[in-house]
mmCIF file of C-alpha atoms in Angstrom:
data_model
loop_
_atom_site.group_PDB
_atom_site.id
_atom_site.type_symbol
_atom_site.label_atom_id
_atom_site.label_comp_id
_atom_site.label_asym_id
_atom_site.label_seq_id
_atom_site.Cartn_x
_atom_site.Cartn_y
_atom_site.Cartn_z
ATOM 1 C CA UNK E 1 -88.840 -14.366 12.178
ATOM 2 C CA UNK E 2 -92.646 -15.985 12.544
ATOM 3 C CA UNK E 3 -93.235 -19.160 14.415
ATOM 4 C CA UNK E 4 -96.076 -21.442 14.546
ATOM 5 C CA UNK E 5 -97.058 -22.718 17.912
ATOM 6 C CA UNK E 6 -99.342 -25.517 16.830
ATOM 7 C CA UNK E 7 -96.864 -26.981 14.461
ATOM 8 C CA UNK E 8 -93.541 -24.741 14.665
ATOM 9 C CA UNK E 9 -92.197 -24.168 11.317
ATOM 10 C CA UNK E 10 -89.640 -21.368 11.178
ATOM 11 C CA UNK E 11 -90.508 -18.552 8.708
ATOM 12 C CA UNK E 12 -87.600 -16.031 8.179
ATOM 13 C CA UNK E 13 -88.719 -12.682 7.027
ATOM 14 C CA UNK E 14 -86.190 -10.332 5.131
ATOM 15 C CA UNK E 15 -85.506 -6.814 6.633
ATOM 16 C CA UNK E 16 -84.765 -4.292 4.751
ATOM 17 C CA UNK E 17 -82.039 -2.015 5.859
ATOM 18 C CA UNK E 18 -81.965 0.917 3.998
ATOM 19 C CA UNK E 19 -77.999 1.773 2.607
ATOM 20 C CA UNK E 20 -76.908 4.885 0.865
ATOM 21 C CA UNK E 21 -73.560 4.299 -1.193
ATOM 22 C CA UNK E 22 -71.299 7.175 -1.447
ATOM 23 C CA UNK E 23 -69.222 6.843 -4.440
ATOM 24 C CA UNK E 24 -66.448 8.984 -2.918
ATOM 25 C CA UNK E 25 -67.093 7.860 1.349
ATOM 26 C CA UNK E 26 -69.375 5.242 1.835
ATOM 27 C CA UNK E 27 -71.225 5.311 5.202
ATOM 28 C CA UNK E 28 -73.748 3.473 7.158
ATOM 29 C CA UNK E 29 -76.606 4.738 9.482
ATOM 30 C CA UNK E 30 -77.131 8.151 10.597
ATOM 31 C CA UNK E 31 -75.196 6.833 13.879
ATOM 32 C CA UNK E 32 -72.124 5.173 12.501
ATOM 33 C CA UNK E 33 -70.083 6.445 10.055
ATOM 34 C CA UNK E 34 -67.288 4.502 8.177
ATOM 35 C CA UNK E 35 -64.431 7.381 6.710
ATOM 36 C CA UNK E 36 -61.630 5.353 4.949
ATOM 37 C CA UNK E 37 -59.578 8.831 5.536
ATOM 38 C CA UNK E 38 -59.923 9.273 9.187
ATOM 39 C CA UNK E 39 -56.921 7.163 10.234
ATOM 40 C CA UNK E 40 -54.931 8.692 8.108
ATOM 41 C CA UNK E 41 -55.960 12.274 8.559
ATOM 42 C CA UNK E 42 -54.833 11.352 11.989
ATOM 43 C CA UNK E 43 -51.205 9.631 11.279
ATOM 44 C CA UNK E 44 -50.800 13.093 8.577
ATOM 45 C CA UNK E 45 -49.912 15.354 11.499
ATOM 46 C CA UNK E 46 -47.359 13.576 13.018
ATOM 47 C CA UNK E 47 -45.323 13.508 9.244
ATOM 48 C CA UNK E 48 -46.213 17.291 9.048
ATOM 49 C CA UNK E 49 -44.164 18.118 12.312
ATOM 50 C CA UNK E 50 -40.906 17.665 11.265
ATOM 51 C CA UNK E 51 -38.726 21.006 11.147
ATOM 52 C CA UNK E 52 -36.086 21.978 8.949
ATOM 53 C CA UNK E 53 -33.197 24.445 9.708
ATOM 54 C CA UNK E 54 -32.502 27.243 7.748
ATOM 55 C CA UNK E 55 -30.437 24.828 5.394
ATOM 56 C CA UNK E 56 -33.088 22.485 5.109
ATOM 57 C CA UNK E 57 -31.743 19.871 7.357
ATOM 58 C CA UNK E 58 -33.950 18.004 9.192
ATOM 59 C CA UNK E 59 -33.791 18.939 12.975
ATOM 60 C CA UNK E 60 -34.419 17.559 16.517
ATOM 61 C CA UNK E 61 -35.242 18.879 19.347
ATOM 62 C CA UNK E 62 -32.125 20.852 20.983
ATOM 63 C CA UNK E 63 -30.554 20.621 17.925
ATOM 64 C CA UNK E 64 -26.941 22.807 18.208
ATOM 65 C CA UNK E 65 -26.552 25.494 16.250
ATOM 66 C CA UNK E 66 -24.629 25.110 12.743
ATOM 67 C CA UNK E 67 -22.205 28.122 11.724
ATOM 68 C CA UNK E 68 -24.593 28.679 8.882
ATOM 69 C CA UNK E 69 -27.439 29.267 11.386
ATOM 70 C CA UNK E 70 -25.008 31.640 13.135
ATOM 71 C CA UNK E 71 -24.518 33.925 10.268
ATOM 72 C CA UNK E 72 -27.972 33.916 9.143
ATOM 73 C CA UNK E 73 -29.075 35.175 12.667
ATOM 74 C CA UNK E 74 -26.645 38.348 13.046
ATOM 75 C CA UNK E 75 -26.959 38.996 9.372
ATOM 76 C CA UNK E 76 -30.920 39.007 9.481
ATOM 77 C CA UNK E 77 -30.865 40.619 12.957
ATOM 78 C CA UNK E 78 -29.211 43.476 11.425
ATOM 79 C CA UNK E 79 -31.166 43.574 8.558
ATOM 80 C CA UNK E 80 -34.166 43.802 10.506
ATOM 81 C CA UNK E 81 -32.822 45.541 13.317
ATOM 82 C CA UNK E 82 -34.119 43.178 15.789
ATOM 83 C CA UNK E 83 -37.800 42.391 14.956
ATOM 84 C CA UNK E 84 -37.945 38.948 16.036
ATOM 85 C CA UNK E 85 -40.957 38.293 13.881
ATOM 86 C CA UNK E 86 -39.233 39.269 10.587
ATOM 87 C CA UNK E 87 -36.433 37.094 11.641
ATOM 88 C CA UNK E 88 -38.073 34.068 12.677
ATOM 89 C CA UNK E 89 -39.587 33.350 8.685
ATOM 90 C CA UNK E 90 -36.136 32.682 7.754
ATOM 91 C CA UNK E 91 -34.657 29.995 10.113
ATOM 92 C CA UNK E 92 -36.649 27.493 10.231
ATOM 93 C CA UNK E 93 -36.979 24.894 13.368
ATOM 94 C CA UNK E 94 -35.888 27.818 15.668
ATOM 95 C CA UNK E 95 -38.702 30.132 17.709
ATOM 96 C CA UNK E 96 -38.211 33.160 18.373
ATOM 97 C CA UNK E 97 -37.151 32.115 21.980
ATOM 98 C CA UNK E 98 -34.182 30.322 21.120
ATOM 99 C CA UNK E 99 -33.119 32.872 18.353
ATOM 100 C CA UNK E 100 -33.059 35.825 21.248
ATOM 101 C CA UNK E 101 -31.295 33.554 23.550
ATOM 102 C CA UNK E 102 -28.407 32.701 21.277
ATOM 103 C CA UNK E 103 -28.438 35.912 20.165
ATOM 104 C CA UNK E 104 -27.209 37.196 23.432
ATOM 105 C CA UNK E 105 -24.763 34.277 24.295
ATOM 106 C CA UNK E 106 -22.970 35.761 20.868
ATOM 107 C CA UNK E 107 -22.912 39.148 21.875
ATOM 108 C CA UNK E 108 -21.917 37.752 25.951
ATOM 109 C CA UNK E 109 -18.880 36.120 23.662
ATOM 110 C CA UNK E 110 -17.791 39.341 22.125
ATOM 111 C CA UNK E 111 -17.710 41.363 25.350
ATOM 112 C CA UNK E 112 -15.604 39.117 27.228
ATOM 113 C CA UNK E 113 -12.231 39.773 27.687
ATOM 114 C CA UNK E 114 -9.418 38.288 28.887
ATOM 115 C CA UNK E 115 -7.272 41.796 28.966
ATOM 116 C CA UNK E 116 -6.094 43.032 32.936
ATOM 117 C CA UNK E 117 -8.234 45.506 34.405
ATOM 118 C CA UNK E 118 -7.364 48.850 34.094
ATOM 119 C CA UNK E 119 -6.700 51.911 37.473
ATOM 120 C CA UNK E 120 -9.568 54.325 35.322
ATOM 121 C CA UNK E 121 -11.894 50.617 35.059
ATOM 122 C CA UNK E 122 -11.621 49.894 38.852
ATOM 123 C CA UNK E 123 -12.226 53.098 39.889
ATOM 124 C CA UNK E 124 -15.205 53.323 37.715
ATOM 125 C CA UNK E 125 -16.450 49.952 39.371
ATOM 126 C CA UNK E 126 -15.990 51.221 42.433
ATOM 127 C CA UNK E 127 -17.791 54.524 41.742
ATOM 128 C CA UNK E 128 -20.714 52.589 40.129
ATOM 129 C CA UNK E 129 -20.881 50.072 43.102
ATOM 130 C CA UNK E 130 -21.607 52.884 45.280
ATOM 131 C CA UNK E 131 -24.760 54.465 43.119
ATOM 132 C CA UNK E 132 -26.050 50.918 42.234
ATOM 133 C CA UNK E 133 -25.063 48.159 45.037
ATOM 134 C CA UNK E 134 -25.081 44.718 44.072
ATOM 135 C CA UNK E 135 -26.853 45.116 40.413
ATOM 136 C CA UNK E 136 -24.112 43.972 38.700
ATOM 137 C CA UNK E 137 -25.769 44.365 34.821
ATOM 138 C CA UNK E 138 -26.256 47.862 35.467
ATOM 139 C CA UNK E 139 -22.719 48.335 36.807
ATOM 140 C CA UNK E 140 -21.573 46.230 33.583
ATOM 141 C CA UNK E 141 -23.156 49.407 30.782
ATOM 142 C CA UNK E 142 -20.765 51.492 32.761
ATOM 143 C CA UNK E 143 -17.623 49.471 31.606
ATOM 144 C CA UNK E 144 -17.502 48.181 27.590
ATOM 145 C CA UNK E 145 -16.423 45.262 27.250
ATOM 146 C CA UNK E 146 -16.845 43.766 30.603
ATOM 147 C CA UNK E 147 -19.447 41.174 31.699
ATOM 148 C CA UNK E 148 -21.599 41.465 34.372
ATOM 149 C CA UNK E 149 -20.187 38.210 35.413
ATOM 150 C CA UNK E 150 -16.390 39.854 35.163
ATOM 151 C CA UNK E 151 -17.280 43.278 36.830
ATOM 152 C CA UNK E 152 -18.758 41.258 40.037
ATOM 153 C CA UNK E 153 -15.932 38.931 40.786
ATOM 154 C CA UNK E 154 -14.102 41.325 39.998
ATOM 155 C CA UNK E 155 -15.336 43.637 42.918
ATOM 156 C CA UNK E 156 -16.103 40.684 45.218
ATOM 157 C CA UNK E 157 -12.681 39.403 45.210
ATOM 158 C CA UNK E 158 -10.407 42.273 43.911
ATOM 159 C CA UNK E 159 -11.208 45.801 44.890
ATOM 160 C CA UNK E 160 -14.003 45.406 47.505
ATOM 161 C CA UNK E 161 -12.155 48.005 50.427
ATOM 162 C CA UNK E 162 -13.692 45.818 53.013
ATOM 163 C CA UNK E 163 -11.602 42.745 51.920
ATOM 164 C CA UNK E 164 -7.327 42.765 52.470
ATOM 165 C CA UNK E 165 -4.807 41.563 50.433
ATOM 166 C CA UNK E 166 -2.236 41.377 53.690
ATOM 167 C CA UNK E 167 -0.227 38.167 53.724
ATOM 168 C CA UNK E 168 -2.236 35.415 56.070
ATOM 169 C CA UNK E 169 -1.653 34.816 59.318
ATOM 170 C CA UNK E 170 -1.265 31.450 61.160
ATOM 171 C CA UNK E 171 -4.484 32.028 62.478
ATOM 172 C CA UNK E 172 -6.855 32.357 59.598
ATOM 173 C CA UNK E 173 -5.201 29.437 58.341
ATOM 174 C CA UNK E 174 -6.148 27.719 61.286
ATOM 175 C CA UNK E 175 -9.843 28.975 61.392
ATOM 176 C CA UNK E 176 -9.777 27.561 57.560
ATOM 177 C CA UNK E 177 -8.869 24.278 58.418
ATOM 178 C CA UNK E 178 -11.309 24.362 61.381
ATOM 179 C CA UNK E 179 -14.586 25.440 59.692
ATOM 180 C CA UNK E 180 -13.248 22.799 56.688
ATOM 181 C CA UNK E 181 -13.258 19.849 58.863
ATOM 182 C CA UNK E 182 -16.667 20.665 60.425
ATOM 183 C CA UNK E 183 -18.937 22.201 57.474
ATOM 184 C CA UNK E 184 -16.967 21.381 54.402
ATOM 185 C CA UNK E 185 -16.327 24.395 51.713
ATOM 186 C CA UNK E 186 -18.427 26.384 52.225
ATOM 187 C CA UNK E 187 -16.310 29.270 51.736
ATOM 188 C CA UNK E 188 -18.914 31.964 52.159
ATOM 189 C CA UNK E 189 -19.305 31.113 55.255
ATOM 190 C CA UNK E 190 -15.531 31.039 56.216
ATOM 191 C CA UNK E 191 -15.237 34.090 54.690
ATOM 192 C CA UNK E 192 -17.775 35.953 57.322
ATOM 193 C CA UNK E 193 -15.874 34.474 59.832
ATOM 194 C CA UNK E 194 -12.575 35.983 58.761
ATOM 195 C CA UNK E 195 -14.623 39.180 57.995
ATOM 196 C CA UNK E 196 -11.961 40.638 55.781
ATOM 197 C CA UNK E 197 -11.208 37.989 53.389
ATOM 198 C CA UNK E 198 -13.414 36.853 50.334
ATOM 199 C CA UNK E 199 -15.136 33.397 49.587
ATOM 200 C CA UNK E 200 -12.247 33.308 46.830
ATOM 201 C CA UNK E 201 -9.731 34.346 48.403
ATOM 202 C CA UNK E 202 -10.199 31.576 51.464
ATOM 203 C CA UNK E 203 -10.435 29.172 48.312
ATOM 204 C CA UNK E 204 -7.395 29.441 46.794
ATOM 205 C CA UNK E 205 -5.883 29.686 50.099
ATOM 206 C CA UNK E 206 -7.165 26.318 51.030
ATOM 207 C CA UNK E 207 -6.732 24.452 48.402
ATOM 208 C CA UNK E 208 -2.992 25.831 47.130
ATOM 209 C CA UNK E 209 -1.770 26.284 50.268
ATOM 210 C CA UNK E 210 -3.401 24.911 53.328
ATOM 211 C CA UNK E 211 -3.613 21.232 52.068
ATOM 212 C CA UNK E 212 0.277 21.444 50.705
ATOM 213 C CA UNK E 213 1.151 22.714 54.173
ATOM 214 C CA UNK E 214 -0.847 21.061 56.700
ATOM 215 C CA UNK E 215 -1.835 17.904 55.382
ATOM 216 C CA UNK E 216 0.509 17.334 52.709
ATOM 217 C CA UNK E 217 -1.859 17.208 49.985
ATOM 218 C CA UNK E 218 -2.242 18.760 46.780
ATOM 219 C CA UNK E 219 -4.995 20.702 44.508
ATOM 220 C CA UNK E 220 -6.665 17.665 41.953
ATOM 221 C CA UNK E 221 -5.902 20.451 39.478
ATOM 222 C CA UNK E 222 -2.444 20.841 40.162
ATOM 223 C CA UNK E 223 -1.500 16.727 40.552
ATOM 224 C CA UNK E 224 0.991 15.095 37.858
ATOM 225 C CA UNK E 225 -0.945 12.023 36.632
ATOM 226 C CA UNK E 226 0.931 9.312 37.481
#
């Protein structure tokens, strides 16, 4: 724009701006550029993300297992002998961290047993608690079928020989009632006090027998609903 100072008169002069059109993006300066697609190649992702199961279901996060995910997971573990990689292509929505996990929860489920321990399987627990201590997984390959889980409670509060299975004195029930009143239950700690009993043992003792007898209460578990 030109003024003139003697007699102003406003002159506007055009500018060229030079534009290059872009049949397929068009774009402005070198600075700015104007891409029709960019929003959406941003908002694409987030469509892209969703996971299907092996069925083609859609899936969530945490999703539980389906039966059908089951079988496909032993039947390609076995068919692949356990190469998580191979595996993984053919259930989708899983990683191969939640495949090895659940994997082991269904083989946990097979060991267990409800069946009584045997003379020849406590005797072998007590053998391998000797040669491996408190590492209850490695005492567990010794004994098919048995948890880890199962083969430590049931050394802790079976078959330890440091625990007795004598009927209980007046006494210990006393000292139960005692360090109840004052800590709470923690049996653990009752237990050390008693020195031959175990944390499961003081329990059930409590809680059957203690409460019924001294205060004339009864175990939640074991009360009629009225």
């Amino acid at each position: 724009m030109y003024i003139n100072q003697s007699n102003p008169i406003y002159f506007f002069v055009p500018y060229y701006i030079p534009f290059q059109y872009n049949s397929g993006h068009p774009q402005g300066n070198g600075n700015t550029e104007y891409n029709t697609n960019s929003v959406l190649d941003q908002v694409k992702p987030l469509n892209e993300e969703i996971h299907t199961n092996a069925s083609g279901i859609i899936r969530g996060k945490g999703q539980l297992w389906t039966q059908k995910e089951i079988n496909n997971l032993i039947s390609y573990y076995k068919k692949y002998k356990g190469n998580w990689k191979q595996i993984i292509k053919h259930l989708k929505g899983r990683n191969i961290s939640q495949c090895s996990q659940k994997y082991r929860k269904l083989q946990d489920q097979e060991k267990r047993t409800k069946k009584k321990w045997s003379i020849a399987e406590d005797q072998i627990l007590i053998d391998a608690f000797k040669e491996f201590g408190r590492q209850w997984i490695k005492i567990s390959q010794r004994l098919p079928g048995r948890t880890s889980k199962q083969v430590r409670d049931r050394y802790v509060n079976q078959i330890d020989p440091s625990i007795t299975h004598n009927e209980w004195s007046t006494e210990e029930d006393k000292i139960i009632l005692e360090e109840y009143n004052k800590g709470g239950a923690k049996w653990a700690i009752i237990a050390k006090i008693l020195k031959n009993r175990s944390e499961n043992q003081v329990k059930n003792r409590f809680y059957y027998t203690i409460l019924k007898k001294y205060q004339g209460k009864q175990h939640p578990y074991l009360k009629v609903q009225e």
